[in-house]
Amino acid sequence: MKKSFLLLISLFMVLGLLAACSPDKEDTKQDNKDNDGEATTIQIVMKDDNSSNPVSEPYFDAIEKGLLEDENIKVNFELVDLPQGNYAEKLNLLLYSGEIPDMIYFQGGDQAIAEQGLLEDLRPYIEDSKYLKDIIQPYNEQRLENYPYLLWVKPLAPKVPVIRGDWFNQMETSAALMENPTVDNYYAFFKELVEKQPGGNGKPAYALTVAGDIAEIDFTFDMAFGINQTWLKKDDGTYEYARVSQQQKEKLEFYHKLYADGLLDPQFLTKQWDTKEKAFYDSEAAVIPGTAGKVIDIYDGKMVQVNGDDASLVLLPPAKGEFQGYGATDVTKESRGIAISSQSENKELVFKILDYMASPQGQMIDRFGFEGEHYNIVDGNIELTDKYYSEWFARFWEPVEFTSPTPVSEKTPLLGESASKSLEDAQEFYAEDNSFIIPEEYVANWDAMQNLYKEFTTDVITGKRPISDFDAFVEDWYSAGGEQITEYANETLK
């Protein structure tokens, strides 16, 4: 009995000693992670980066290497593939399935996700950042205050129209268009392109193509028709929605004329961004809208590759009328951008990555691509290659003011002439919109009203309905919820 008691006491003492000498389970896990150099896996979903893109893997490998060397952060990026099709729709299907990556690029569809509390408020992170807080613009700040879930640090980048230079130079109407870009001069220019067919063999078949709807054309023509904000102030001091205004009716008449006269691509409704661009490169369409800045450079590089140096792009001006510009800038929220999942276990680490991409080292990776492929170092300067101009784009940030750690050769500027001018024009014609985030109680009606608008405009442009039906459409729009949202707008915009 006494022997058994002594054995029991000895057992408790050994167990107590082991417990005292053993670290906490979580501490052990962390120590092992630190000691063996295990990388943290960060899941990312991006529109243009996936397993089928040959550039994606080496690009994110370069970021992994930079993070380790410059910030002592060890991560392993895991790209999430989405099925082909509408990016916003496919992304939301993924997120609603419960698979929520750590870092998410949105191009629409984010508001419903944010309203469920699935996206992180980025403001406190930016306030404590090393680099990002110094490069965001006033319009970024306004958008973050209104909607703190998306970040997109880029120059103002409306959709701007471009045409290959060799065709532009053959048109007798080109000079008049550039000197005085009225709606009538635009029509004359489009008509001459189709009639003269400077490409020969029936090319171009039409003057203008867009991807799916008229939104891209609106950047060029809205302000000329007097649509300078989302809510237009009437003579009596009240506001009406621009898409149900007399100005909109006049613009739709013009669009229908383009379509009826064979100047607007008859298949514009079924075009996606890739088939729109293919029509441009294949000389089926003379003019396409593209995002100002780097996208225009990519268009230019590919056009020159296919059709020679003389085909280098010319930027066309915004149409001039009651106003002139590429549309008002929405400051309610970012229309696209990068978000951090609120469900991620690595939120702070994800933001450190976003912050690193704003650093000089991160910008070298993001802005210039791969040495020996997209650029070479010659006499201490960066010389960009043809492949850079035709292929490379920054996935993350493009500060308005950027000084490269390694100087860029004057022979190969970051942006070509047309691309640079597109950003300059965006700043020159800057106008702030008066739109606002639609309150949740109106969202369902608002979506239905937008669909009503898109259906009607499509029917008018393609001739399925006459423009004389515009008043009936306006009545339907107000009945579908327009009265309530217009009342809310007038209270908000006082």
XYZ file of C-alpha atoms in Angstrom:
494
model
C 0.000 0.000 0.000
C 2.767 2.404 1.030
C 4.807 1.362 -2.058
C 1.817 2.034 -4.355
C 1.276 5.474 -2.821
C 4.938 6.424 -3.380
C 4.707 5.258 -7.024
C 1.609 7.415 -7.548
C 3.331 10.484 -6.061
C 6.357 9.887 -8.343
C 4.088 9.671 -11.416
C 2.413 13.022 -10.625
C 5.837 14.632 -10.143
C 7.065 13.375 -13.538
C 3.896 14.543 -15.278
C 4.184 17.940 -13.599
C 7.802 18.251 -14.685
C 6.882 17.362 -18.287
C 4.071 19.880 -18.259
C 6.348 22.590 -16.936
C 8.986 21.869 -19.562
C 6.534 21.547 -22.504
C 5.653 24.744 -24.415
C 2.085 25.733 -25.212
C 0.655 23.875 -28.233
C 0.212 27.104 -30.228
C 3.717 28.279 -29.307
C 5.122 24.944 -30.483
C 3.254 25.298 -33.778
C 4.584 28.832 -34.255
C 8.145 27.861 -33.272
C 8.092 24.982 -35.744
C 6.824 27.307 -38.437
C 9.599 29.802 -37.748
C 12.300 27.157 -37.524
C 11.469 25.187 -40.645
C 10.743 28.266 -42.786
C 7.255 27.163 -43.757
C 5.578 29.600 -46.154
C 2.049 30.832 -45.592
C -0.264 29.963 -48.479
C -2.243 32.928 -49.783
C -5.109 32.180 -52.145
C -5.691 34.800 -54.846
C -8.335 35.154 -57.517
C -7.531 37.589 -60.345
C -9.339 38.146 -63.633
C -6.370 37.710 -65.958
C -4.057 35.536 -63.870
C -4.659 31.808 -63.759
C -3.050 28.488 -64.639
C -3.690 29.011 -68.368
C -1.747 32.297 -68.455
C 1.972 31.492 -68.970
C 3.004 34.799 -67.361
C 1.055 34.308 -64.123
C 3.183 31.725 -62.345
C 6.584 33.399 -62.916
C 5.053 36.777 -62.021
C 3.832 35.607 -58.623
C 7.066 33.653 -58.126
C 8.902 36.961 -58.558
C 6.687 38.595 -55.926
C 7.328 35.686 -53.525
C 11.082 36.157 -54.017
C 10.845 39.935 -53.562
C 8.788 39.643 -50.388
C 11.332 37.269 -48.892
C 14.390 39.323 -49.855
C 12.995 42.779 -49.124
C 10.516 42.225 -46.277
C 11.516 38.803 -44.857
C 7.990 37.560 -45.604
C 7.634 34.010 -46.840
C 4.448 33.267 -48.753
C 3.235 30.810 -51.336
C 0.656 32.182 -53.765
C -2.087 29.855 -54.902
C -4.034 31.150 -57.922
C -7.696 30.203 -58.045
C -9.017 29.392 -61.522
C -12.504 30.429 -62.584
C -14.522 28.924 -65.454
C -14.690 30.842 -68.729
C -17.420 33.450 -69.003
C -18.506 36.608 -67.228
C -15.876 37.211 -64.542
C -18.148 38.880 -61.988
C -20.770 36.129 -62.278
C -18.253 33.274 -62.056
C -16.513 34.924 -59.102
C -19.751 35.336 -57.162
C -20.637 31.690 -57.796
C -17.277 30.751 -56.267
C -17.756 33.001 -53.242
C -21.337 31.874 -52.603
C -20.114 28.275 -52.660
C -18.104 29.086 -49.533
C -14.694 29.106 -51.228
C -13.408 32.572 -50.352
C -9.782 33.315 -51.295
C -7.668 35.568 -49.084
C -7.205 38.239 -51.779
C -9.979 38.909 -54.291
C -10.024 41.069 -57.408
C -13.550 42.309 -58.155
C -14.844 43.733 -61.394
C -18.471 44.102 -60.328
C -20.639 42.070 -57.994
C -18.734 43.051 -54.861
C -21.445 45.048 -53.096
C -23.620 42.022 -52.354
C -20.570 40.254 -50.910
C -19.605 43.272 -48.801
C -23.143 43.565 -47.408
C -22.773 40.052 -45.996
C -19.724 41.139 -44.016
C -17.322 39.063 -46.114
C -14.922 41.886 -47.028
C -12.480 43.674 -44.749
C -12.537 47.428 -44.042
C -9.227 48.574 -45.566
C -9.017 52.051 -44.009
C -7.186 51.157 -40.774
C -4.680 49.078 -42.734
C -3.973 51.932 -45.150
C -3.583 54.390 -42.269
C -0.801 52.215 -40.818
C 0.771 51.310 -44.175
C 4.356 52.000 -45.201
C 3.744 52.871 -48.824
C 0.092 52.838 -49.854
C -0.947 55.840 -47.792
C 1.479 57.975 -49.823
C 0.206 57.029 -53.289
C -3.581 57.034 -53.014
C -5.306 59.916 -54.759
C -8.077 62.197 -53.432
C -10.688 60.278 -55.426
C -9.399 57.014 -53.893
C -9.805 58.550 -50.435
C -13.372 59.648 -51.167
C -14.278 56.233 -52.490
C -12.778 54.502 -49.453
C -14.752 56.712 -47.101
C -17.945 55.802 -48.926
C -17.086 52.139 -49.458
C -13.965 50.900 -47.639
C -13.748 47.391 -49.112
C -12.082 47.876 -52.517
C -8.766 49.491 -53.379
C -7.638 50.372 -56.897
C -4.739 52.817 -57.069
C -4.634 53.726 -60.731
C -4.764 56.939 -62.737
C -8.169 58.059 -63.957
C -8.830 55.709 -66.848
C -12.005 56.245 -68.849
C -12.689 54.331 -72.041
C -11.182 56.297 -74.907
C -11.578 55.692 -78.673
C -8.548 54.797 -80.794
C -7.922 54.083 -84.475
C -4.903 52.802 -86.372
C -2.861 55.722 -87.674
C -2.518 54.649 -91.311
C -6.306 54.595 -91.716
C -6.749 57.850 -89.813
C -4.288 59.600 -92.109
C -6.220 58.531 -95.213
C -9.504 60.119 -94.099
C -10.407 63.567 -95.435
C -12.594 64.100 -92.357
C -9.804 63.461 -89.829
C -8.643 67.072 -89.546
C -12.152 68.395 -88.948
C -12.774 65.766 -86.292
C -9.622 66.628 -84.371
C -10.188 70.377 -84.626
C -13.860 70.294 -83.709
C -15.078 66.867 -82.537
C -18.798 67.538 -82.737
C -21.278 64.696 -82.983
C -21.830 65.568 -86.648
C -18.103 65.470 -87.378
C -17.855 62.101 -85.648
C -20.670 60.795 -87.839
C -18.969 62.086 -91.003
C -15.687 60.469 -89.938
C -17.348 57.104 -89.251
C -19.216 57.239 -92.543
C -16.097 57.961 -94.565
C -14.270 55.059 -92.906
C -16.918 52.575 -94.033
C -17.336 54.080 -97.494
C -13.625 54.501 -98.265
C -12.540 51.205 -96.647
C -8.881 52.217 -96.275
C -7.907 48.629 -95.470
C -9.187 47.361 -98.816
C -11.092 44.124 -99.422
C -14.147 45.466 -97.627
C -12.286 46.566 -94.487
C -13.341 48.011 -92.189
C -16.782 46.482 -92.366
C -17.964 48.978 -89.751
C -16.529 52.042 -88.069
C -17.051 51.195 -84.405
C -17.365 48.119 -82.214
C -17.855 47.679 -78.470
C -18.208 44.828 -76.018
C -21.818 43.974 -75.303
C -23.575 47.275 -74.667
C -23.333 51.025 -75.163
C -21.504 51.818 -71.928
C -18.148 52.064 -73.721
C -19.532 54.448 -76.355
C -21.096 56.623 -73.667
C -17.644 57.685 -72.484
C -17.155 59.423 -75.836
C -20.626 60.854 -76.433
C -22.485 61.365 -73.131
C -21.174 64.820 -72.321
C -21.659 66.114 -75.855
C -25.371 65.402 -75.451
C -25.461 67.206 -72.097
C -25.146 64.135 -69.860
C -22.420 65.398 -67.539
C -23.570 63.671 -64.325
C -25.697 60.736 -63.258
C -28.381 63.083 -61.917
C -29.105 66.107 -64.093
C -30.312 69.333 -62.544
C -33.446 70.647 -64.232
C -34.555 74.265 -64.642
C -36.753 74.022 -61.543
C -33.778 72.973 -59.399
C -34.791 69.322 -59.012
C -32.808 66.323 -60.252
C -33.716 63.627 -62.741
C -31.874 60.446 -63.656
C -29.794 61.053 -66.776
C -30.915 57.853 -68.497
C -34.552 58.980 -68.584
C -33.800 62.538 -69.698
C -34.399 64.286 -73.008
C -30.632 64.321 -73.469
C -30.622 60.524 -73.346
C -33.372 60.344 -75.938
C -31.359 62.483 -78.358
C -28.264 60.372 -77.808
C -30.166 57.132 -78.488
C -31.415 58.583 -81.767
C -27.782 59.133 -82.747
C -26.763 55.598 -81.740
C -29.644 54.163 -83.764
C -28.487 56.187 -86.759
C -24.995 54.694 -86.416
C -26.489 51.207 -86.293
C -28.990 51.718 -89.121
C -26.326 53.185 -91.407
C -23.963 50.253 -90.843
C -21.400 52.257 -88.877
C -21.863 50.445 -85.544
C -20.961 46.741 -85.444
C -24.268 44.873 -85.912
C -22.960 42.149 -83.585
C -21.908 44.502 -80.785
C -24.389 42.876 -78.377
C -22.629 39.507 -78.525
C -19.098 40.871 -78.444
C -16.904 40.151 -75.426
C -13.713 42.092 -74.727
C -11.574 39.513 -76.554
C -13.757 39.291 -79.680
C -14.020 43.089 -79.736
C -10.241 43.354 -79.738
C -9.907 40.615 -82.361
C -12.246 42.549 -84.679
C -9.966 45.561 -84.219
C -6.712 43.716 -84.914
C -8.276 41.867 -87.866
C -9.324 45.208 -89.403
C -13.041 44.440 -89.243
C -13.628 47.500 -87.045
C -11.845 50.832 -87.390
C -12.408 52.288 -83.905
C -12.678 50.684 -80.472
C -12.804 52.178 -76.979
C -10.042 51.040 -74.648
C -9.099 51.855 -71.078
C -6.846 54.908 -70.985
C -3.208 54.267 -70.181
C -1.554 50.887 -70.345
C -4.386 49.117 -72.177
C -4.017 51.589 -75.037
C -0.309 50.783 -75.098
C -1.079 47.071 -75.344
C -3.512 47.748 -78.192
C -0.865 49.846 -79.899
C 1.835 47.201 -79.536
C -0.356 44.438 -80.914
C -1.635 46.588 -83.776
C 1.925 47.449 -84.821
C 2.936 43.787 -84.596
C 0.105 42.774 -86.910
C 0.022 45.715 -89.320
C 3.364 47.538 -89.114
C 4.651 50.799 -87.662
C 2.338 52.972 -89.754
C -0.633 51.424 -87.939
C 0.417 52.900 -84.564
C -2.716 54.148 -82.837
C -4.200 57.622 -82.806
C -6.284 58.752 -79.844
C -9.587 60.374 -80.784
C -11.007 63.220 -78.660
C -14.220 63.091 -76.619
C -17.176 64.409 -78.573
C -17.909 68.090 -78.077
C -21.347 69.572 -77.602
C -23.075 71.013 -74.565
C -20.086 69.702 -72.589
C -16.921 67.839 -73.521
C -15.173 65.031 -71.714
C -14.974 61.306 -71.155
C -17.734 61.337 -68.557
C -17.950 62.275 -64.894
C -15.831 60.382 -62.372
C -17.771 58.317 -59.875
C -16.423 58.781 -56.329
C -19.019 56.668 -54.515
C -16.833 53.527 -54.659
C -14.231 51.811 -56.773
C -15.923 50.118 -59.711
C -13.222 47.459 -59.588
C -10.385 46.654 -57.255
C -8.761 44.334 -54.744
C -10.428 43.234 -51.530
C -9.333 41.202 -48.513
C -11.619 38.470 -47.260
C -12.838 39.135 -43.730
C -12.836 35.352 -43.288
C -9.128 35.030 -44.062
C -6.811 33.897 -41.287
C -4.061 35.989 -42.885
C -5.640 39.435 -43.281
C -2.653 41.423 -42.015
C -0.270 39.395 -44.150
C -2.415 39.923 -47.226
C -2.328 43.673 -46.658
C 1.462 43.577 -46.205
C 1.598 42.078 -49.689
C -0.618 44.851 -51.075
C 1.549 47.431 -49.329
C 4.736 45.837 -50.680
C 3.396 46.166 -54.218
C 3.356 49.950 -53.648
C 7.026 49.958 -52.594
C 9.823 50.776 -55.072
C 10.802 47.088 -55.171
C 7.224 45.908 -55.652
C 6.677 48.499 -58.372
C 9.744 47.226 -60.224
C 8.100 43.809 -60.463
C 4.622 45.085 -61.187
C 5.444 47.822 -63.677
C 8.277 46.298 -65.691
C 7.805 42.534 -65.867
C 10.781 40.187 -66.317
C 14.339 41.288 -67.070
C 15.572 39.854 -70.359
C 12.011 39.496 -71.590
C 10.101 42.721 -70.965
C 13.115 44.937 -70.322
C 16.913 44.996 -70.336
C 19.356 47.062 -68.297
C 21.524 49.026 -70.745
C 24.096 51.526 -69.468
C 22.311 51.667 -66.119
C 18.910 52.396 -67.671
C 15.828 50.261 -68.243
C 15.131 49.684 -71.916
C 11.689 48.229 -72.495
C 11.153 45.601 -75.182
C 8.423 45.243 -77.805
C 7.023 42.411 -75.715
C 6.586 44.799 -72.801
C 4.454 47.155 -74.855
C 2.318 44.421 -76.390
C 1.805 42.249 -73.316
C 2.723 43.665 -69.929
C 0.392 45.442 -67.510
C 0.534 46.190 -63.785
C -1.704 43.815 -61.858
C -1.699 45.964 -58.744
C -0.919 49.672 -58.432
C 0.047 52.445 -60.832
C 0.709 55.637 -58.858
C 0.030 58.858 -60.748
C 3.544 59.980 -59.846
C 6.112 57.213 -60.192
C 9.900 57.411 -60.092
C 11.569 54.162 -60.994
C 14.443 53.031 -58.731
C 16.320 52.360 -61.979
C 15.893 55.132 -64.573
C 13.848 54.332 -67.666
C 15.585 55.064 -70.955
C 14.167 58.002 -72.908
C 14.198 55.722 -75.957
C 11.574 53.452 -74.377
C 9.184 55.427 -72.141
C 6.749 53.582 -69.900
C 3.823 54.669 -72.064
C 3.642 55.472 -75.734
C 2.384 58.763 -77.137
C -1.302 57.823 -77.441
C -1.409 56.077 -74.072
C 0.245 59.024 -72.314
C -2.114 61.484 -73.949
C -5.120 59.401 -72.918
C -4.152 59.808 -69.250
C -3.436 63.507 -69.718
C -6.844 64.000 -71.331
C -8.527 62.092 -68.509
C -7.042 64.582 -66.042
C -7.803 67.578 -68.271
C -11.468 66.660 -68.666
C -11.932 65.515 -65.057
C -15.390 66.168 -63.660
C -16.800 64.724 -60.462
C -20.064 62.813 -60.614
C -22.955 63.268 -58.184
C -23.933 59.594 -58.032
C -24.397 57.813 -54.711
C -24.497 54.265 -53.413
C -28.007 52.896 -53.777
C -29.480 52.075 -50.331
C -30.090 48.390 -49.726
C -33.883 48.769 -49.669
C -33.782 50.082 -53.253
C -31.200 47.696 -54.706
C -33.625 45.083 -56.058
C -35.756 47.739 -57.768
C -32.670 49.536 -59.017
C -31.357 46.373 -60.663
C -34.736 45.841 -62.335
C -34.753 49.465 -63.507
C -31.261 49.111 -64.940
C -32.293 45.985 -66.822
C -35.326 47.855 -68.156
C -33.023 50.638 -69.338
C -30.579 48.241 -71.037
C -33.359 46.334 -72.761
C -35.004 49.478 -74.076
C -31.784 51.097 -75.300
C -30.809 47.893 -77.087
C -34.210 47.669 -78.756
C -34.082 51.305 -79.875
C -30.534 51.114 -81.229
C -31.238 47.916 -83.186
C -34.577 49.198 -84.478
C -36.829 46.769 -82.640
C -38.622 49.708 -81.020
C -38.996 53.267 -82.309
C -37.543 56.210 -80.412
C -41.119 57.462 -80.047
C -41.510 54.764 -77.357
C -39.084 56.688 -75.128
C -41.849 58.363 -73.106
C -43.469 54.975 -72.470
C -40.098 53.631 -71.297
C -39.720 56.591 -68.910
C -43.151 55.886 -67.433
C -42.222 52.217 -66.960
C -38.943 53.239 -65.333
C -40.668 55.510 -62.812
C -43.296 52.832 -62.084
C -40.603 50.197 -61.500
C -39.150 52.209 -58.597
C -37.911 55.355 -60.283
C -40.240 57.603 -58.353
C -38.859 56.459 -55.001
C -35.204 56.592 -56.039
C -35.650 60.009 -57.666
C -37.230 61.299 -54.462
C -34.294 59.856 -52.494
C -31.843 61.461 -54.944
C -33.393 64.891 -54.509
C -33.165 64.564 -50.711
C -29.550 63.389 -50.929
C -28.327 65.962 -53.464
C -29.753 69.074 -51.792
